[in-house]
Short mmCIF file of C-alpha atoms in Angstrom, two decimals:
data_model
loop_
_atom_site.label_atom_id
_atom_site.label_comp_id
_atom_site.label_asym_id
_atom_site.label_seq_id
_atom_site.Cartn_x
_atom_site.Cartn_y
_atom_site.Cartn_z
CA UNK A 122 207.09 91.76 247.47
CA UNK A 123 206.84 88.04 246.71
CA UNK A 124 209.20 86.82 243.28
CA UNK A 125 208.41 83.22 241.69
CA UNK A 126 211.48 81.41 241.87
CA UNK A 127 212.26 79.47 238.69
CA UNK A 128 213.83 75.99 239.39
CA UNK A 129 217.33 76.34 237.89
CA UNK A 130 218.04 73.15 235.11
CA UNK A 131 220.42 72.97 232.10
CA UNK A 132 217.60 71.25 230.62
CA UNK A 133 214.45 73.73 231.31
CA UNK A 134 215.07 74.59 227.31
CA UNK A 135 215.57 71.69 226.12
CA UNK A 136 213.75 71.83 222.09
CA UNK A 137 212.91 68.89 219.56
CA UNK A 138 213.30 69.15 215.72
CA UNK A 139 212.55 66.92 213.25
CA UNK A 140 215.35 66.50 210.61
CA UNK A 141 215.02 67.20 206.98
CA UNK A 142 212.66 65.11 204.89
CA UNK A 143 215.76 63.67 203.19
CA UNK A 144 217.93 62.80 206.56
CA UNK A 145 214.88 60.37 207.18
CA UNK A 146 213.36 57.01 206.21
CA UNK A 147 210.87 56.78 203.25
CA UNK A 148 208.67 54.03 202.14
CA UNK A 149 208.52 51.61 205.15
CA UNK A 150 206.04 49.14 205.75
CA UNK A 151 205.48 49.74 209.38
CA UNK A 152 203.69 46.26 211.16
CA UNK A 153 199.63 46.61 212.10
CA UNK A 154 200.27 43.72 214.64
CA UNK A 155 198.26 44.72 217.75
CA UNK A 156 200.87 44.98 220.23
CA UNK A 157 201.97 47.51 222.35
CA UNK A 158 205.95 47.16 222.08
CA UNK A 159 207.85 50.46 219.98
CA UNK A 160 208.38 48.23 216.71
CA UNK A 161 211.66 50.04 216.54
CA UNK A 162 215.26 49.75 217.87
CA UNK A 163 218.51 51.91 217.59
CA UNK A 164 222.06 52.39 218.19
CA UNK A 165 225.02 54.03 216.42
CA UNK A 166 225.20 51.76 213.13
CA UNK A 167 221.99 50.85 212.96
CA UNK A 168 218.26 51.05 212.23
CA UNK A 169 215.39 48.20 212.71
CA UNK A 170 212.00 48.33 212.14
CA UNK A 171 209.63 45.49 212.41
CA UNK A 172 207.36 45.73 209.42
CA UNK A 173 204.31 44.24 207.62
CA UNK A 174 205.36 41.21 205.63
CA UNK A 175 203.80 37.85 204.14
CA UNK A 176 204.51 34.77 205.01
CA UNK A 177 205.85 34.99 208.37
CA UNK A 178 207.67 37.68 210.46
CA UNK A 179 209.69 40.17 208.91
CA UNK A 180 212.07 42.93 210.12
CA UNK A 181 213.88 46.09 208.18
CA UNK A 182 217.68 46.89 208.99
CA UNK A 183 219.41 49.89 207.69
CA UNK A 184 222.54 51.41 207.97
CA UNK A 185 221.98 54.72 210.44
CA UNK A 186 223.46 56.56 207.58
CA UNK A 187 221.48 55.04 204.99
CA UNK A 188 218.81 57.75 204.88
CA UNK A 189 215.92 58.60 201.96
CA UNK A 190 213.53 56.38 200.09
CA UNK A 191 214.00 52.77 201.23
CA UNK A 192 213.73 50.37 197.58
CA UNK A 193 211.01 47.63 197.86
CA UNK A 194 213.13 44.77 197.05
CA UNK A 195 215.67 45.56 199.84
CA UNK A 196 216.66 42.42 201.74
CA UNK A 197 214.74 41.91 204.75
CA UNK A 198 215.81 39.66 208.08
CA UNK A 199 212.83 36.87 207.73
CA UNK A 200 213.95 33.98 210.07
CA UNK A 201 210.77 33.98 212.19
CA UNK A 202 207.74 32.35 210.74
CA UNK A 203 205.14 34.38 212.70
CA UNK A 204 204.50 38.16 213.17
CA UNK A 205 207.30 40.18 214.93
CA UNK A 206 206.94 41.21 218.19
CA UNK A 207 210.01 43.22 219.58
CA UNK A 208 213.68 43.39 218.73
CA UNK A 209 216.17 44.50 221.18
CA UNK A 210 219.84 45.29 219.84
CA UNK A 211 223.02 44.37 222.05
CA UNK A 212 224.33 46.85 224.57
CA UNK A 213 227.72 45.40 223.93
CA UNK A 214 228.34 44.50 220.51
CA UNK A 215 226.05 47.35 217.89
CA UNK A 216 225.98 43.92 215.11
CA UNK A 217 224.08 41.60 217.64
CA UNK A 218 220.16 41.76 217.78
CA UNK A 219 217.33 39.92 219.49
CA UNK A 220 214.00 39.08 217.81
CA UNK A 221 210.55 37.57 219.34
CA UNK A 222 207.98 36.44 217.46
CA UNK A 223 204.06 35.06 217.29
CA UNK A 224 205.81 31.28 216.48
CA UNK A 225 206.76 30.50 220.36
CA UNK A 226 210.90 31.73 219.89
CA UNK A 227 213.28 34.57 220.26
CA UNK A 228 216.19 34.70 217.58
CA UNK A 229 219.34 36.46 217.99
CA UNK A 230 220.85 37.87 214.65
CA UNK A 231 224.42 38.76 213.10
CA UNK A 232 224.24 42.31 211.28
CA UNK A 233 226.60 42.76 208.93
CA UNK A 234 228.56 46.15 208.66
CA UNK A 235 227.49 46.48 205.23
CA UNK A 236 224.16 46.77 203.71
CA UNK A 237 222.15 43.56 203.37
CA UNK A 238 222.63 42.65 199.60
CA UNK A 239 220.04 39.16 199.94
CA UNK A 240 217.57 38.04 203.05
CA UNK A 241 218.73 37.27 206.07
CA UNK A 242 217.47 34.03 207.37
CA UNK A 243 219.59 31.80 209.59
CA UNK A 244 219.83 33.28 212.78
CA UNK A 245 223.00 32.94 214.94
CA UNK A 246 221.33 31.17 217.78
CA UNK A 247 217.35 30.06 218.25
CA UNK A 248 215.77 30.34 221.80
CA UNK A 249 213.12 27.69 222.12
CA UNK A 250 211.19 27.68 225.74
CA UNK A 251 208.35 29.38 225.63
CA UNK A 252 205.06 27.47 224.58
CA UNK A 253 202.87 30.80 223.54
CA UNK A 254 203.77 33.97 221.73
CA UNK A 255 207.17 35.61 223.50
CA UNK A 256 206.30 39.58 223.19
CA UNK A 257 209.82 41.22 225.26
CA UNK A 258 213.19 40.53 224.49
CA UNK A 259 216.06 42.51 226.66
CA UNK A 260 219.61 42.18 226.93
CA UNK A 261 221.42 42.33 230.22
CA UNK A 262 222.94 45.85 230.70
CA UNK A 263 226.26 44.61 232.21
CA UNK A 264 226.94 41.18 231.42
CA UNK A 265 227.98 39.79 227.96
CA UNK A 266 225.16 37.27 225.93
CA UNK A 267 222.47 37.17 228.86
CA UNK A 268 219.38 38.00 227.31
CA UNK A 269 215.99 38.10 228.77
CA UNK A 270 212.60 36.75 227.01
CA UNK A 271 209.33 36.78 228.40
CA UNK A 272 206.11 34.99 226.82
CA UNK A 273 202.18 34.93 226.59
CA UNK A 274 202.71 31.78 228.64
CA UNK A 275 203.80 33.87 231.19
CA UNK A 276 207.28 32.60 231.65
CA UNK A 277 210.20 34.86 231.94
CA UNK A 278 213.62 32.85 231.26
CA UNK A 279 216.98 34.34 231.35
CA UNK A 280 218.82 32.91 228.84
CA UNK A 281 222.81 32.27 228.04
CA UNK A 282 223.14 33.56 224.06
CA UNK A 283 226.86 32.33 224.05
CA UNK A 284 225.31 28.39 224.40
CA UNK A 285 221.57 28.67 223.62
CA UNK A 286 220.59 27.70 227.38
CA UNK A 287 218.53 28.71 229.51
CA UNK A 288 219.85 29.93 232.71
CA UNK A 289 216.55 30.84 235.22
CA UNK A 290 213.03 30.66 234.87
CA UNK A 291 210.46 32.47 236.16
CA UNK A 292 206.52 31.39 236.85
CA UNK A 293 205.80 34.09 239.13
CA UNK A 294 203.48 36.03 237.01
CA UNK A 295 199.57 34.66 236.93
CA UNK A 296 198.94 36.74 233.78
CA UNK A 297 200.53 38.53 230.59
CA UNK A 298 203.50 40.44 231.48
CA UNK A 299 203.29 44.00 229.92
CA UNK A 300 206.62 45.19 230.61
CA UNK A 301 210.33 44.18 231.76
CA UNK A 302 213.43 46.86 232.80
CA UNK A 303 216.52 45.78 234.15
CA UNK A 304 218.00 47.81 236.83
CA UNK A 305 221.49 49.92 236.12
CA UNK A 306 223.62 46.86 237.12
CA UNK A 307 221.29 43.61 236.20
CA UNK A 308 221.12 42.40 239.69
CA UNK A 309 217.17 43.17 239.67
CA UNK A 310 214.49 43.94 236.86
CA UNK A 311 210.58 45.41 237.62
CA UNK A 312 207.59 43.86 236.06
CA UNK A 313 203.82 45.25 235.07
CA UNK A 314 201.25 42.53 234.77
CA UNK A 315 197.85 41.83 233.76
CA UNK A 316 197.28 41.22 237.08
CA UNK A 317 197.77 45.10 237.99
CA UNK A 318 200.84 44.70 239.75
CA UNK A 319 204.19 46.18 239.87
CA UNK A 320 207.39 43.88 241.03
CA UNK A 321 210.74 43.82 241.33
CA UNK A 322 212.48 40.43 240.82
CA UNK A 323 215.59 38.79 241.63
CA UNK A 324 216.13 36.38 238.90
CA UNK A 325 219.68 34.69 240.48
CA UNK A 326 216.95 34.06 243.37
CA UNK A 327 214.18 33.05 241.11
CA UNK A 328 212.10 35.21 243.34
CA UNK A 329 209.80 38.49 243.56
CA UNK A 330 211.68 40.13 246.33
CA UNK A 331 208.89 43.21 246.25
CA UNK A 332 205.41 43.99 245.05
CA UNK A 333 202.61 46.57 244.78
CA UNK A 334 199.03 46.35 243.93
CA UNK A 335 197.40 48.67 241.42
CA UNK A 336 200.17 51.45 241.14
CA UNK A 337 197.68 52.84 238.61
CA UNK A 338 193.87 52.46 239.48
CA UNK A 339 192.91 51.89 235.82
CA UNK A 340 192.56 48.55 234.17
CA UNK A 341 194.53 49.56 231.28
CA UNK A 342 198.25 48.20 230.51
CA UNK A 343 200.96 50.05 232.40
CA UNK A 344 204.89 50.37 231.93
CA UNK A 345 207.58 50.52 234.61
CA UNK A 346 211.35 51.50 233.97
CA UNK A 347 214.21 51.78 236.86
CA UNK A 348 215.75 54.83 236.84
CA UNK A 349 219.98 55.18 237.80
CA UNK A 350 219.06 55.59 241.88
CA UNK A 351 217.01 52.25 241.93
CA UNK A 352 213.75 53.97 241.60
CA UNK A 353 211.01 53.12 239.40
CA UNK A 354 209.28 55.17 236.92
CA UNK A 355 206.02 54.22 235.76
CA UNK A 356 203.35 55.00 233.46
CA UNK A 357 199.35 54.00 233.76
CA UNK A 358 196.23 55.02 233.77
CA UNK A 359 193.25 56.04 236.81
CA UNK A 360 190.11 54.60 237.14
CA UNK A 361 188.77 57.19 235.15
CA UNK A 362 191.32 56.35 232.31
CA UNK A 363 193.07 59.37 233.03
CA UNK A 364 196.71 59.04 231.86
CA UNK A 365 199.19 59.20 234.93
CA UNK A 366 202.77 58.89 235.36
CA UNK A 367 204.83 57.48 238.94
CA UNK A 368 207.43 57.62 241.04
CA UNK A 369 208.58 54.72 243.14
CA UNK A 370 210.79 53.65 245.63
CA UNK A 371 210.90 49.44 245.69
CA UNK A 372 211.99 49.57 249.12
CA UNK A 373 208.70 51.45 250.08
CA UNK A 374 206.00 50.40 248.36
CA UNK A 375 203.41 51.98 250.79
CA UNK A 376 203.48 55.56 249.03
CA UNK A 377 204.15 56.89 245.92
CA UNK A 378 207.47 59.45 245.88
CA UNK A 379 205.33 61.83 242.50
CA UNK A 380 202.19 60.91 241.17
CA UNK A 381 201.06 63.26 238.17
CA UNK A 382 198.05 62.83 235.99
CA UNK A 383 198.64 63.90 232.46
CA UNK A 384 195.39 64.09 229.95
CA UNK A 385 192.90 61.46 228.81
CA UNK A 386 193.92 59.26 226.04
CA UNK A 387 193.64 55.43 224.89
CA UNK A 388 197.54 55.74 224.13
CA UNK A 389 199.81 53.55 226.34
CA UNK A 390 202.67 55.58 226.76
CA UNK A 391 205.80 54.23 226.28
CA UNK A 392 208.89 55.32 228.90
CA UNK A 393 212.48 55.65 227.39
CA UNK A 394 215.08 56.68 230.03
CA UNK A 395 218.36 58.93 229.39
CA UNK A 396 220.45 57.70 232.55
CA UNK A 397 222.97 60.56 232.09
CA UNK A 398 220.25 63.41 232.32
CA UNK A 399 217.93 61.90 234.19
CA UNK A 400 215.61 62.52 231.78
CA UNK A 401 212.56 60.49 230.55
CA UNK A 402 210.39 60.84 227.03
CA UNK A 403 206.60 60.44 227.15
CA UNK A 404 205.56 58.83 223.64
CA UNK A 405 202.01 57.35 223.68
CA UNK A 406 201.15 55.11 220.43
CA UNK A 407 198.67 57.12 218.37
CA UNK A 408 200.10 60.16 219.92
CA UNK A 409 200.90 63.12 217.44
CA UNK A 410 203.55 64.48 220.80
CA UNK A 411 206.40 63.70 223.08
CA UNK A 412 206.50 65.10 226.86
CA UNK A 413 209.72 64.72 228.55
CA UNK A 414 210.54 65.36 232.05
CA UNK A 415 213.65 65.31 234.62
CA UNK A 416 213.44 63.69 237.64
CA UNK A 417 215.16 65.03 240.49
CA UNK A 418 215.94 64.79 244.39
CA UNK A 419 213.60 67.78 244.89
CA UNK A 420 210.17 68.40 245.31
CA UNK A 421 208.18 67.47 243.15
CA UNK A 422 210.67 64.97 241.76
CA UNK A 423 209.64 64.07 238.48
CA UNK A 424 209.59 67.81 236.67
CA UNK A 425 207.53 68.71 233.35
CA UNK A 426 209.85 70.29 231.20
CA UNK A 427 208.06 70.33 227.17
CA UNK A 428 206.04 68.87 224.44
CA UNK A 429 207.73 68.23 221.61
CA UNK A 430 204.27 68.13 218.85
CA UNK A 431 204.32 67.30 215.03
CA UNK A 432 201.07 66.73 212.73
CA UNK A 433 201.13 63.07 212.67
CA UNK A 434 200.38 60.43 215.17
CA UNK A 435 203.19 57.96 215.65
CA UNK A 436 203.10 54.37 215.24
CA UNK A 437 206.05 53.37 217.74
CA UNK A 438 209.09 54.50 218.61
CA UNK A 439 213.27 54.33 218.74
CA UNK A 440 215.33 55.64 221.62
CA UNK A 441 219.17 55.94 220.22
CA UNK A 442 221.65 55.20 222.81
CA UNK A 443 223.65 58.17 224.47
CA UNK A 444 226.97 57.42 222.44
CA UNK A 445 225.35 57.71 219.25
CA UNK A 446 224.13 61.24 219.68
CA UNK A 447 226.13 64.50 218.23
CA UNK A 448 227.90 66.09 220.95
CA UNK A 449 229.13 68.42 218.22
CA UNK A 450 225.32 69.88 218.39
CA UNK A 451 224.44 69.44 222.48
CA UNK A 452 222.71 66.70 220.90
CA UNK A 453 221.13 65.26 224.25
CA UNK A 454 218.97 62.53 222.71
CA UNK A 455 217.49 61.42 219.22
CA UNK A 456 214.13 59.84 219.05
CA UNK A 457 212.86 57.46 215.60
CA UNK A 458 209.31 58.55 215.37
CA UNK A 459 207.58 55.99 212.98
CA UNK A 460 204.86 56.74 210.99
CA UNK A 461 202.56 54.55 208.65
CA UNK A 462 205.11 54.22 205.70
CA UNK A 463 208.31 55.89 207.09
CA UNK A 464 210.60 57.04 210.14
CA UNK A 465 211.44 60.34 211.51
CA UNK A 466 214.31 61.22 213.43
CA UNK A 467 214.26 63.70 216.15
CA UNK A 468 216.69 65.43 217.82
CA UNK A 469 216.25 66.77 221.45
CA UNK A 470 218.63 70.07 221.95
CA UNK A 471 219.92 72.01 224.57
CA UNK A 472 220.22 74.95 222.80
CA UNK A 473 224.17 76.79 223.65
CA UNK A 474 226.50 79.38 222.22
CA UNK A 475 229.72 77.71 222.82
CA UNK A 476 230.89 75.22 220.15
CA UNK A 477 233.18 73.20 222.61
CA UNK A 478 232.57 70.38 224.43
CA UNK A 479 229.84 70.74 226.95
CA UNK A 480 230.99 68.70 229.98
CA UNK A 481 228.07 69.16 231.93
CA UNK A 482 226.06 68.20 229.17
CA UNK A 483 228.06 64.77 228.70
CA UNK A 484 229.02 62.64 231.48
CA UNK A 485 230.92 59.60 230.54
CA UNK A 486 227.70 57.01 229.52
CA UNK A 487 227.68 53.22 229.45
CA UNK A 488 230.31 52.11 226.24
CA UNK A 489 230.16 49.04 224.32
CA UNK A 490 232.26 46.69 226.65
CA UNK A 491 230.75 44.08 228.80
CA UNK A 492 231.31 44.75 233.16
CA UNK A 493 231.21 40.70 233.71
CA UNK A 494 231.35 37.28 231.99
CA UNK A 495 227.85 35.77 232.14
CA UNK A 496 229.52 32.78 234.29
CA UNK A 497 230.55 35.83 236.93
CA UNK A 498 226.68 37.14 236.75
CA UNK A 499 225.25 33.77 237.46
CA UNK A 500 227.53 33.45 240.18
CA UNK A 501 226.34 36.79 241.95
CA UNK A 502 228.25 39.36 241.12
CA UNK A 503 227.17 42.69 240.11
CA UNK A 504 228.97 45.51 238.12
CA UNK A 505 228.20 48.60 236.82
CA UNK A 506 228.39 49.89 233.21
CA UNK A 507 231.77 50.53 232.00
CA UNK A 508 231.62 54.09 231.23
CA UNK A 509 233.68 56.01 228.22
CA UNK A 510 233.74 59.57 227.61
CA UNK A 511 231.72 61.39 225.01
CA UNK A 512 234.47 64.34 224.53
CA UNK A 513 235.73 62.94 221.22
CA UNK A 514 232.75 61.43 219.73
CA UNK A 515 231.86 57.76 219.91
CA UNK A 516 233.07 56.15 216.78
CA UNK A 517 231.41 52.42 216.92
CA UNK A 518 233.85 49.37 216.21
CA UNK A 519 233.94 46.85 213.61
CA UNK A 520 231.42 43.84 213.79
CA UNK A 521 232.97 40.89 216.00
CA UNK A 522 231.63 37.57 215.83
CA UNK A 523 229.38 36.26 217.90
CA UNK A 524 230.49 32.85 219.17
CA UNK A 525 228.02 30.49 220.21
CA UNK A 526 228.72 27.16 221.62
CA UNK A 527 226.73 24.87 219.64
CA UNK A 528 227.88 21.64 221.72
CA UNK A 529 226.22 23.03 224.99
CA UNK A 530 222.75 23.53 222.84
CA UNK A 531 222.63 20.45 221.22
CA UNK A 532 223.48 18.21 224.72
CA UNK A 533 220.39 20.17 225.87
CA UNK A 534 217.83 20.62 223.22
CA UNK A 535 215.70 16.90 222.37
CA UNK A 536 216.58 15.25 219.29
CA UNK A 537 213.68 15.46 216.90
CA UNK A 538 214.70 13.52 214.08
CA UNK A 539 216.96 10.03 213.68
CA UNK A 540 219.27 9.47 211.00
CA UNK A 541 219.46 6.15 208.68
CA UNK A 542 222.37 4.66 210.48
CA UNK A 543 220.45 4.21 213.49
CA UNK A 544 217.35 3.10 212.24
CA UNK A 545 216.76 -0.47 212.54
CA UNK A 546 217.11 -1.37 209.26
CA UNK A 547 216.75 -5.07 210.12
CA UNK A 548 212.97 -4.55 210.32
CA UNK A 549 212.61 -3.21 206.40
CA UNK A 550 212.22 -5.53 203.63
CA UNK A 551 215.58 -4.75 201.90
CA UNK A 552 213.68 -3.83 198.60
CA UNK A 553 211.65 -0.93 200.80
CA UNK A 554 215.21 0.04 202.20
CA UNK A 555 216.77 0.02 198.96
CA UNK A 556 214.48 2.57 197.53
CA UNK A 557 214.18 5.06 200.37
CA UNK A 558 218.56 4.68 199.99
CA UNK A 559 218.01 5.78 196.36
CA UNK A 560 215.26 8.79 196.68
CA UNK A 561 217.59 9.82 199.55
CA UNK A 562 220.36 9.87 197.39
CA UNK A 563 218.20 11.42 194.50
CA UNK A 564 216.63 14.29 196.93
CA UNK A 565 220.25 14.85 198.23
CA UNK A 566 221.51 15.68 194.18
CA UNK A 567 218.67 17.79 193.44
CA UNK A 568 219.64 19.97 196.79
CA UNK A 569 223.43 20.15 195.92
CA UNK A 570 222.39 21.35 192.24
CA UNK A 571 220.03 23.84 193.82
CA UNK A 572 222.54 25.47 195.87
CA UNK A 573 225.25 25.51 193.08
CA UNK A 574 222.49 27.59 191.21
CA UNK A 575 221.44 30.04 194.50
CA UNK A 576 225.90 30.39 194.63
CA UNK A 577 225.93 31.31 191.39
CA UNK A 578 222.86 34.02 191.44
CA UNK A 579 223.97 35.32 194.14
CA UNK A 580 227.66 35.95 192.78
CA UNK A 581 225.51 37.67 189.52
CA UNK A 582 224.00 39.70 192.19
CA UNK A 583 227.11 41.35 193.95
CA UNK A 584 228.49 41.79 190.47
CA UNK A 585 225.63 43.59 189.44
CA UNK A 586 225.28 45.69 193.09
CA UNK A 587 228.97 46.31 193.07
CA UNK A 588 228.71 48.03 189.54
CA UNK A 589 225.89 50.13 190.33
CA UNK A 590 226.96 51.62 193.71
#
């Protein structure tokens, strides 16, 4: 007599729950911009959401424990002066983020530990290269202020945040690029194109070192991660717009390792990776559910394991980082599910009797501290993540500065505007050159007087917020 064997996992039961209506985030402004990036990004301190605002681009940062109704006339970050795109925050510092935006730049931001009491406007660094919209940001996994943008003009350029330069670009892409994922070191990262084709690339190279055509059929946009063995994950759709999810190996493009085709739905679906479990979440935009799976070394390597389903479709998502889950709970992950005016968390379980730690549960994950110096990246080296252990908790640090060497961007950038010294004043009639002296002067007392009264307001303000809290 024949018995079904069940495939033995610790995470066959693995069950979603949305928190209480108070634990989450009320009255947000999600963005309409039609773009297919998860408007949303997450790590221990912090939550960002790029929203709907006038007047330029406009993003929404909260502290993680700053939960309930979100006031209207909270301070936004507002630096860009088109639409949002994506933000990315730093893998090695949980007060650094990355913006792109509509208005041809990426931005990188200081957070402060505290709540924002007034807009945030001047940006630590700007990034100007591109010449159309830049829709991806993504920091380097390993190695401290490298950060990756890539652009509408179809340019990807690795950039230096520490100086504002840009390191490498890349003009191998004929169309727009739909999708970047560094590999677990940051030697490599795997592109999906317009062009309906997968690569990997070597940016120290500057070249596409492999390539497959169509890895989905369908014309629709697809999404490729690399998983912890150097594998890629991807998600697409067949000719018959089918939804279907892959399994690659880059060093044999010929055949796929799993192909599995999932329903039949306009949704892209967008890929977020748990390295430690091996697990990856399904979440399609305009999707009311989340499908995870494990992938695995056996047959058929990428495994359905649930659906995690609510009543409302979801607008984009957030994928917290591993150290900023609650071991205390066999907390395994802990998805933002955004709505049209607010944010859910969700909290993905492996449901256990024991309160003590759960070792198999928590292998040591990638911690805060930069593997490299971006000088030892560009030079060739690889590293790993540097790994901490989960037993205790993860407590995030205090905010360090970012330091940016503002010599390096200047030397590089073109100057745009003269001063009066170097004018040739010779050339003037001096009556001309005595009144553009005095409405300099004149423009330059009006500005000091304006600032004395923003200094002022703004002191009125912490009074006030310091007296209320």
């Amino acid at each position: 007599m024949s018995r079904s064997i069940v495939r033995q996992s610790k995470f066959r039961h693995v069950f979603g729950q949305t928190v209480k209506a108070e634990q989450g985030y009320d009255d947000i402004r999600v963005s309409k911009v039609t773009w297919d990036s998860s408007f949303c990004a997450v790590n221990p301190k912090f939550l960002a959401v790029i929203i709907e605002s006038s007047g330029g681009g406009a993003f929404l940062v909260l502290p993680i424990t700053k939960t309930g109704r979100v006031d209207k006339s909270y301070p936004l970050v507002t630096g860009h002066s088109g639409p949002v795109l994506d933000i990315d925050w730093c893998h090695h510092d949980d007060n650094i983020l990355a913006s792109c935006s509509e208005d041809c730049t990426a931005m990188v931001w200081q957070i402060p530990d505290h709540a924002l009491t007034r807009p945030l406007t001047d940006p630590v660094v700007v990034l100007e290269g591109h010449s159309k919209r830049v829709g991806i940001v993504s920091w380097h996994p390993t190695a401290r202020n490298i950060l990756l943008t890539a652009g509408s003009d179809n340019l990807i350029i690795v950039w230096n945040v520490g100086t504002g330069e840009p390191l490498i670009s890349m003009d191998d892409h004929p169309d727009l690029i739909y999708s970047i994922s560094w590999n677990r070191n940051g030697s490599l990262f795997c592109t999906t194109c317009k062009d309906r084709r997968l690569r990997v690339c070597d940016p120290r190279k500057r070249e596409v070192v492999a390539e497959r055509l169509a890895p989905h059929e369908g014309i629709r946009p697809m999404r490729a991660i690399f998983t912890r063995d150097g594998n890629i994950f991807t998600t697409g759709f067949t000719r018959m717009s089918q939804r279907e999810l892959g399994l690659w190996d880059p060093t044999n493009f010929e055949e796929p390792i799993a192909v599995l085709e999932l329903d039949t739905s306009n949704g892209v679906l967008l890929p977020y990776y748990d390295a430690d479990a091996n697990m990856v979440y399904l979440c399609g935009k305009g999707d009311s559910s989340i499908r995870y799976f494990e992938i695995t070394d056996e047959p058929p390597y990428v495994h359905y394991l649930s659906t995690f389903s609510s009543k409302e479709p979801q607008r984009g998502m957030g994928f917290m980082p591993k150290r900023g889950v609650d071991v205390s709970k066999c907390e395994i992950a802990r998805l933002f599910k955004l709505l049209d005016k607010k944010c859910e968390p969700i909290t993905m379980t492996v449901p256990r009797k024991s309160d003590l730690f759960q070792d198999d549960l928590y292998p040591d994950t990638a911690g805060p501290e930069p593997a490299m110096e971006p000088e030892d990246w560009l030079d060739g080296r690889d590293e790993d993540p540097i790994l901490v252990s989960m037993r205790e908790g993860y407590v995030p640090p205090k905010s360090r500065e970012l330091k940016v060497s503002k010599k390096n961007m200047l030397d590089s950038r073109p100057t745009t505007r003269r001063s009066m010294s170097t004018l040739e004043t010779n050339s003037l009639p001096p009556q001309l050159l005595e009144r553009l002296l005095e409405e300099i002067q004149n423009l330059k007392a009006t500005v000091l007087s304006q600032e004395k009264r923003i200094c002022d307001l703004e002191d009125k303000l912490s009074q006030y917020t310091n007296g209320t809290d």
